[in-house]
Amino acid sequence: MQQEVVGDPRGLRILDLGCGSGAKAVHWAHHGAAEVTGVDISGQFVPDPPGNVRLISGDLSDPGAIDQVRDRVYDRILFLQSLSYSTDQVHTLRCARDLLAPQGRIIVQRSHPVRFAVERAEANGTSLGEEYYSADPYQYASGWNPKVTLTRSTQTIADMLNAFAAAGLHIERAVEPQLTPEDRHRYPHKQRWLNKHLGVILFVLQAV
């Protein structure tokens, strides 16, 4: 689904903010992107990326303050499960908007807010509504290292939409991916999880 939302990467200049190891940045390069810049605060990247991939240790909260980023423009700016780590999402989105090339797009993928509401309601013995509207940060063990605890801000759908508007962005498209009928049959455990937690939601954003 990410590939479909990003579009044909051939010839594109892509900025992946919160890129993790940089594996996805390498993926875009292998599929024809002209250049890919990945930024992640961890600084733990895949070795020997292609020559048109730059992987930079930095904070996605203020992309315009990163030397290797600020003087460039990009056709796609990606926040794939990363925007919630920003210390000020509106500021981060405004900075990203200023880095867009004409006709460029910002892609935001987030866990569906209902997911964390369900998990917190079960853990706290509360209701879905109480946890959906709770403003408290949500902490949980990472899937890749049980010793690492992640903290995410929790937002309602309205919070997300209002942040986009405040940053001078409008939604071109929103997608809530579902498994294909074949994959539902092949991976019933994944479908059970999606039935309960609703998966992710993606937004394609343009500058107003």
Tab-separated table of C-alpha atoms in Angstrom:
chain	number	residue	atom	x	y	z
A	1	MET	CA	0.000	0.000	0.000
A	2	GLN	CA	2.871	2.409	0.685
A	3	GLN	CA	4.089	1.896	-2.875
A	4	GLU	CA	0.633	2.663	-4.251
A	5	VAL	CA	0.284	5.833	-2.183
A	6	VAL	CA	3.789	7.114	-2.937
A	7	GLY	CA	3.328	6.377	-6.622
A	8	ASP	CA	5.971	5.478	-9.186
A	9	PRO	CA	9.253	6.446	-7.485
A	10	ARG	CA	11.264	6.609	-10.701
A	11	GLY	CA	13.042	9.954	-10.940
A	12	LEU	CA	11.678	11.228	-7.623
A	13	ARG	CA	13.610	12.986	-4.878
A	14	ILE	CA	12.422	11.380	-1.647
A	15	LEU	CA	12.935	12.450	1.969
A	16	ASP	CA	12.137	9.716	4.510
A	17	LEU	CA	11.837	11.292	7.969
A	18	GLY	CA	12.093	8.746	10.757
A	19	CYS	CA	13.535	6.174	8.376
A	20	GLY	CA	14.680	3.664	11.009
A	21	SER	CA	17.473	1.528	9.593
A	22	GLY	CA	17.122	3.102	6.156
A	23	ALA	CA	15.980	-0.149	4.552
A	24	LYS	CA	12.928	1.529	3.049
A	25	ALA	CA	15.093	4.344	1.670
A	26	VAL	CA	17.193	1.715	-0.078
A	27	HIS	CA	13.967	0.135	-1.367
A	28	TRP	CA	12.934	3.391	-3.058
A	29	ALA	CA	16.385	3.738	-4.632
A	30	HIS	CA	16.235	0.201	-5.997
A	31	HIS	CA	12.863	1.044	-7.554
A	32	GLY	CA	14.205	4.019	-9.481
A	33	ALA	CA	14.156	7.053	-7.185
A	34	ALA	CA	16.653	9.674	-8.333
A	35	GLU	CA	17.856	10.346	-4.803
A	36	VAL	CA	16.689	9.345	-1.336
A	37	THR	CA	17.552	11.014	1.954
A	38	GLY	CA	16.718	9.185	5.167
A	39	VAL	CA	16.795	10.814	8.599
A	40	ASP	CA	16.584	8.973	11.902
A	41	ILE	CA	17.653	9.888	15.400
A	42	SER	CA	19.051	6.409	16.084
A	43	GLY	CA	21.855	6.691	13.547
A	44	GLN	CA	21.862	2.899	13.183
A	45	PHE	CA	21.621	2.359	9.450
A	46	VAL	CA	22.017	-0.450	6.949
A	47	PRO	CA	25.613	-0.735	5.720
A	48	ASP	CA	26.724	0.285	2.244
A	49	PRO	CA	23.570	1.962	0.866
A	50	PRO	CA	23.481	2.795	-2.855
A	51	GLY	CA	25.273	5.949	-3.960
A	52	ASN	CA	22.040	7.906	-4.386
A	53	VAL	CA	20.939	7.204	-0.789
A	54	ARG	CA	22.048	9.443	2.079
A	55	LEU	CA	21.294	8.294	5.617
A	56	ILE	CA	21.596	11.047	8.222
A	57	SER	CA	21.458	10.940	12.000
A	58	GLY	CA	19.049	13.704	13.011
A	59	ASP	CA	15.807	14.683	14.714
A	60	LEU	CA	12.743	14.658	12.475
A	61	SER	CA	11.060	17.270	14.703
A	62	ASP	CA	12.812	20.099	12.831
A	63	PRO	CA	13.849	18.895	9.370
A	64	GLY	CA	14.626	22.421	8.207
A	65	ALA	CA	17.421	22.594	10.781
A	66	ILE	CA	19.287	19.607	9.302
A	67	ASP	CA	22.178	20.921	7.188
A	68	GLN	CA	22.006	18.192	4.539
A	69	VAL	CA	18.247	18.704	4.119
A	70	ARG	CA	17.437	22.399	4.441
A	71	ASP	CA	18.664	23.620	1.042
A	72	ARG	CA	16.966	20.919	-1.029
A	73	VAL	CA	13.458	20.248	-2.274
A	74	TYR	CA	11.691	16.911	-2.486
A	75	ASP	CA	8.938	15.336	-4.561
A	76	ARG	CA	7.858	13.042	-1.721
A	77	ILE	CA	8.361	13.526	2.008
A	78	LEU	CA	7.502	10.442	4.032
A	79	PHE	CA	6.488	10.036	7.656
A	80	LEU	CA	5.941	6.282	7.864
A	81	GLN	CA	4.928	5.539	11.459
A	82	SER	CA	7.193	8.382	12.605
A	83	LEU	CA	5.281	11.679	12.901
A	84	SER	CA	4.023	10.867	16.394
A	85	TYR	CA	7.621	11.035	17.654
A	86	SER	CA	7.818	14.739	16.774
A	87	THR	CA	7.896	17.155	19.696
A	88	ASP	CA	5.661	19.578	17.742
A	89	GLN	CA	3.803	17.972	14.865
A	90	VAL	CA	2.452	21.202	13.376
A	91	HIS	CA	5.940	22.727	13.273
A	92	THR	CA	7.370	19.541	11.771
A	93	LEU	CA	4.710	19.464	9.060
A	94	ARG	CA	5.237	23.154	8.265
A	95	CYS	CA	8.959	22.540	7.852
A	96	ALA	CA	8.219	19.578	5.590
A	97	ARG	CA	5.796	21.676	3.522
A	98	ASP	CA	8.548	24.250	2.967
A	99	LEU	CA	10.806	21.498	1.577
A	100	LEU	CA	8.279	20.320	-1.023
A	101	ALA	CA	8.981	20.733	-4.712
A	102	PRO	CA	6.111	22.059	-6.860
A	103	GLN	CA	3.442	19.333	-7.064
A	104	GLY	CA	5.215	17.478	-4.251
A	105	ARG	CA	3.362	15.374	-1.698
A	106	ILE	CA	3.759	14.553	1.982
A	107	ILE	CA	2.791	10.989	2.922
A	108	VAL	CA	1.847	10.352	6.549
A	109	GLN	CA	1.241	6.807	7.755
A	110	ARG	CA	0.044	6.378	11.329
A	111	SER	CA	-1.354	3.610	13.451
A	112	HIS	CA	-5.106	4.000	13.541
A	113	PRO	CA	-5.947	5.890	16.774
A	114	VAL	CA	-8.482	3.224	17.688
A	115	ARG	CA	-5.618	0.722	17.992
A	116	PHE	CA	-4.079	2.347	21.050
A	117	ALA	CA	-7.488	3.105	22.546
A	118	VAL	CA	-8.353	-0.607	22.412
A	119	GLU	CA	-5.017	-1.649	23.909
A	120	ARG	CA	-5.165	0.915	26.705
A	121	ALA	CA	-8.788	0.143	27.539
A	122	GLU	CA	-7.899	-3.533	27.952
A	123	ALA	CA	-4.789	-2.759	30.021
A	124	ASN	CA	-6.481	-0.175	32.258
A	125	GLY	CA	-9.929	-1.741	32.562
A	126	THR	CA	-11.511	1.385	31.097
A	127	SER	CA	-13.772	2.101	28.134
A	128	LEU	CA	-12.858	2.640	24.503
A	129	GLY	CA	-14.208	6.189	24.615
A	130	GLU	CA	-12.191	7.133	27.705
A	131	GLU	CA	-8.950	5.974	26.143
A	132	TYR	CA	-9.671	7.338	22.659
A	133	TYR	CA	-9.987	10.843	24.079
A	134	SER	CA	-7.173	10.498	26.622
A	135	ALA	CA	-4.314	12.949	26.045
A	136	ASP	CA	-1.779	10.912	28.027
A	137	PRO	CA	1.204	9.515	26.081
A	138	TYR	CA	1.092	5.776	25.458
A	139	GLN	CA	4.092	3.604	26.325
A	140	TYR	CA	4.560	0.065	25.073
A	141	ALA	CA	7.309	-2.488	24.462
A	142	SER	CA	8.764	-2.380	20.979
A	143	GLY	CA	8.214	-5.359	18.728
A	144	TRP	CA	11.896	-5.577	17.807
A	145	ASN	CA	13.431	-5.368	21.303
A	146	PRO	CA	11.327	-6.140	24.409
A	147	LYS	CA	13.822	-4.194	26.550
A	148	VAL	CA	13.030	-0.999	24.639
A	149	THR	CA	9.931	0.972	25.617
A	150	LEU	CA	8.454	3.312	23.029
A	151	THR	CA	6.373	6.381	23.810
A	152	ARG	CA	3.815	7.673	21.323
A	153	SER	CA	1.523	10.631	21.494
A	154	THR	CA	-2.129	9.693	21.180
A	155	GLN	CA	-4.398	11.607	18.840
A	156	THR	CA	-7.971	11.464	17.691
A	157	ILE	CA	-8.857	11.706	14.023
A	158	ALA	CA	-9.840	15.335	14.638
A	159	ASP	CA	-6.415	16.058	16.146
A	160	MET	CA	-4.728	14.690	13.036
A	161	LEU	CA	-6.880	16.677	10.622
A	162	ASN	CA	-6.474	19.886	12.608
A	163	ALA	CA	-2.678	19.484	12.635
A	164	PHE	CA	-2.657	19.152	8.841
A	165	ALA	CA	-4.797	22.268	8.463
A	166	ALA	CA	-2.671	24.290	10.900
A	167	ALA	CA	0.428	23.335	8.898
A	168	GLY	CA	-1.069	24.648	5.656
A	169	LEU	CA	-1.759	21.239	4.150
A	170	HIS	CA	-4.865	19.691	2.685
A	171	ILE	CA	-5.697	16.039	2.246
A	172	GLU	CA	-5.633	14.820	-1.326
A	173	ARG	CA	-6.401	11.255	-0.325
A	174	ALA	CA	-6.766	9.046	2.750
A	175	VAL	CA	-6.438	5.260	2.772
A	176	GLU	CA	-7.218	2.633	5.421
A	177	PRO	CA	-5.580	-0.497	3.964
A	178	GLN	CA	-7.257	-3.886	4.222
A	179	LEU	CA	-5.990	-7.368	3.467
A	180	THR	CA	-6.994	-8.845	0.150
A	181	PRO	CA	-9.455	-11.779	0.286
A	182	GLU	CA	-6.553	-14.107	-0.506
A	183	ASP	CA	-4.416	-12.752	2.335
A	184	ARG	CA	-7.330	-12.902	4.769
A	185	HIS	CA	-7.553	-16.606	4.073
A	186	ARG	CA	-3.781	-17.090	4.163
A	187	TYR	CA	-3.163	-15.047	7.327
A	188	PRO	CA	-6.263	-15.374	9.532
A	189	HIS	CA	-4.327	-14.200	12.615
A	190	LYS	CA	-3.548	-10.904	10.868
A	191	GLN	CA	-7.203	-10.450	9.954
A	192	ARG	CA	-8.261	-11.087	13.547
A	193	TRP	CA	-5.829	-8.399	14.682
A	194	LEU	CA	-7.129	-5.928	12.067
A	195	ASN	CA	-10.731	-6.663	13.021
A	196	LYS	CA	-9.905	-5.455	16.512
A	197	HIS	CA	-7.301	-2.725	16.020
A	198	LEU	CA	-8.028	-1.355	12.506
A	199	GLY	CA	-4.395	-1.280	11.351
A	200	VAL	CA	-2.997	1.943	9.879
A	201	ILE	CA	-4.249	5.024	8.104
A	202	LEU	CA	-2.357	6.885	5.369
A	203	PHE	CA	-2.783	10.487	4.261
A	204	VAL	CA	-1.523	12.077	1.048
A	205	LEU	CA	-1.048	15.795	1.706
A	206	GLN	CA	-0.451	18.830	-0.513
A	207	ALA	CA	0.513	22.385	0.336
A	208	VAL	CA	-2.467	24.741	0.291
